[in-house]
Structure formats: C-alpha cells, structure tokens
GROMACS .gro file of C-alpha atoms in nm:
model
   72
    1UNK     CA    1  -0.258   3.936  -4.960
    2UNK     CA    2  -0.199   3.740  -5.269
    3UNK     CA    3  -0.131   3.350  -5.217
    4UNK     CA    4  -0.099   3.105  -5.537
    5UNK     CA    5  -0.122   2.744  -5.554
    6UNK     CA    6   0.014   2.507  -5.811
    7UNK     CA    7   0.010   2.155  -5.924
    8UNK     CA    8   0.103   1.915  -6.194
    9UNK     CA    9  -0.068   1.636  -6.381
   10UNK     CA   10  -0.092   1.337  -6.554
   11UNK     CA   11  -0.293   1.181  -6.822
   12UNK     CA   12  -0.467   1.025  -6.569
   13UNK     CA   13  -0.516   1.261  -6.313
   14UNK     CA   14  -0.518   1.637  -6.465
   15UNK     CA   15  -0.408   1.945  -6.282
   16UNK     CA   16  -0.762   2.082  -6.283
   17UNK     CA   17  -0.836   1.867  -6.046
   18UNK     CA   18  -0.747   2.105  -5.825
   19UNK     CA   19  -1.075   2.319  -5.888
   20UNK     CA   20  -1.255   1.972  -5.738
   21UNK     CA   21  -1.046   1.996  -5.431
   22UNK     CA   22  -1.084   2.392  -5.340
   23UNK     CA   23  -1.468   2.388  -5.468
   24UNK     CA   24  -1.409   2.642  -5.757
   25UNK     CA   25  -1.483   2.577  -6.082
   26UNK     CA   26  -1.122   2.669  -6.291
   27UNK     CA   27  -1.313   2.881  -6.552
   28UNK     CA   28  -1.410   3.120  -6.357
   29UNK     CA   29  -1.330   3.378  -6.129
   30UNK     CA   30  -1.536   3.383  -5.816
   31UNK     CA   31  -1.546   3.669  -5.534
   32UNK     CA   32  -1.714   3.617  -5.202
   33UNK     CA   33  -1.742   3.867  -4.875
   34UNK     CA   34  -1.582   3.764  -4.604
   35UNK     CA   35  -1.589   3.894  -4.224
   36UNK     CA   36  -1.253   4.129  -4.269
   37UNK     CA   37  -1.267   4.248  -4.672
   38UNK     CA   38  -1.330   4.052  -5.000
   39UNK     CA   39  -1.157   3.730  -5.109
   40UNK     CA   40  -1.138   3.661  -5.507
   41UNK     CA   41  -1.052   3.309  -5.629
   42UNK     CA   42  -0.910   3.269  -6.000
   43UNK     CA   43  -0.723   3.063  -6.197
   44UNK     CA   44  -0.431   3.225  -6.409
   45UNK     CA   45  -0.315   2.908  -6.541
   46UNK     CA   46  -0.566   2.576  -6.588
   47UNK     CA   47  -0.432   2.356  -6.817
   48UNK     CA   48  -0.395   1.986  -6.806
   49UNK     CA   49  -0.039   1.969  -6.734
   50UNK     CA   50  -0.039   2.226  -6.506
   51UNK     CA   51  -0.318   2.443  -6.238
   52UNK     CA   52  -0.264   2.724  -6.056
   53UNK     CA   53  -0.543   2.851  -5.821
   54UNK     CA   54  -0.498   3.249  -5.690
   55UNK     CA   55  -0.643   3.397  -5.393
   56UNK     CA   56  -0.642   3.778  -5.389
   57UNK     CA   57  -0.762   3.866  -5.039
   58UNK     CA   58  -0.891   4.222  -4.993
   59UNK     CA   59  -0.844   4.338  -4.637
   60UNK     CA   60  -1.138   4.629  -4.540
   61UNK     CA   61  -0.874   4.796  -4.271
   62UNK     CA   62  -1.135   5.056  -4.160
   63UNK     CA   63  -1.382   4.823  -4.146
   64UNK     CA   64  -1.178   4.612  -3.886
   65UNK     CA   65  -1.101   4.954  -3.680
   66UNK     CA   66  -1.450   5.020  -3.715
   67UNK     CA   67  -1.512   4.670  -3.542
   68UNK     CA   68  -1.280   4.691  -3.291
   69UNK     CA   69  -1.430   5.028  -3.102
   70UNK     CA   70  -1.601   5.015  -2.768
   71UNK     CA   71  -1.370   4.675  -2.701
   72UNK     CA   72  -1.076   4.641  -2.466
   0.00000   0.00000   0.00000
C-alpha cells in the first residue's frame, strides 16, 4: 500500500512542518516493523513551499496466514 500526504506553506509556517506533526524527521527515510509487514516513511518532496510525506507499507501475507492457523 502506498499512501502520500501533502501540504503547503507559508513564510511563516513552512511545509516541513509536517515532519513535526507525523514525528519523522523530513531528511530521512525511516523503516520500522510492524505486526503485519514493514512500514517505510520518506519524504519525496520537502521543500518550504511544499511537503509531501510517503508511507510505503509492506504487507508480510504469509506471515499473516502463518498467524492465523489453529484459530477459528
């Protein structure tokens, strides 16, 4: 699953501000396990003007098969 976020600025208030909200710093791309696969966090675009934060979620579909035996 891919899902991208974008915002706009002002002088005042930059787009990267964005990084403050989501807790991820905009230089940087992060990757973090989570319960069904892997879930990256990057920015493709981090400008003043204008932020965009990706997250690139990598589903493990065995793994949740895997889980799911002995249940039901």
């Amino acid at each position: 699953m891919f899902l991208t976020l974008t915002t706009t600025g002002t002088p005042e208030h930059p787009a990267t501000d964005l990084g403050f909200l989501l807790h991820k710093h905009p230089e940087k791309a992060q990757a973090f396990s989570t319960s069904f696969g892997t879930a990256h966090v990057l920015y493709p675009e981090a400008e003043d003007q204008r932020c965009t934060a990706a997250l690139l979620l990598e589903v493990d579909a065995v793994a949740l098969v895997r889980r799911g035996k002995g249940k039901g």
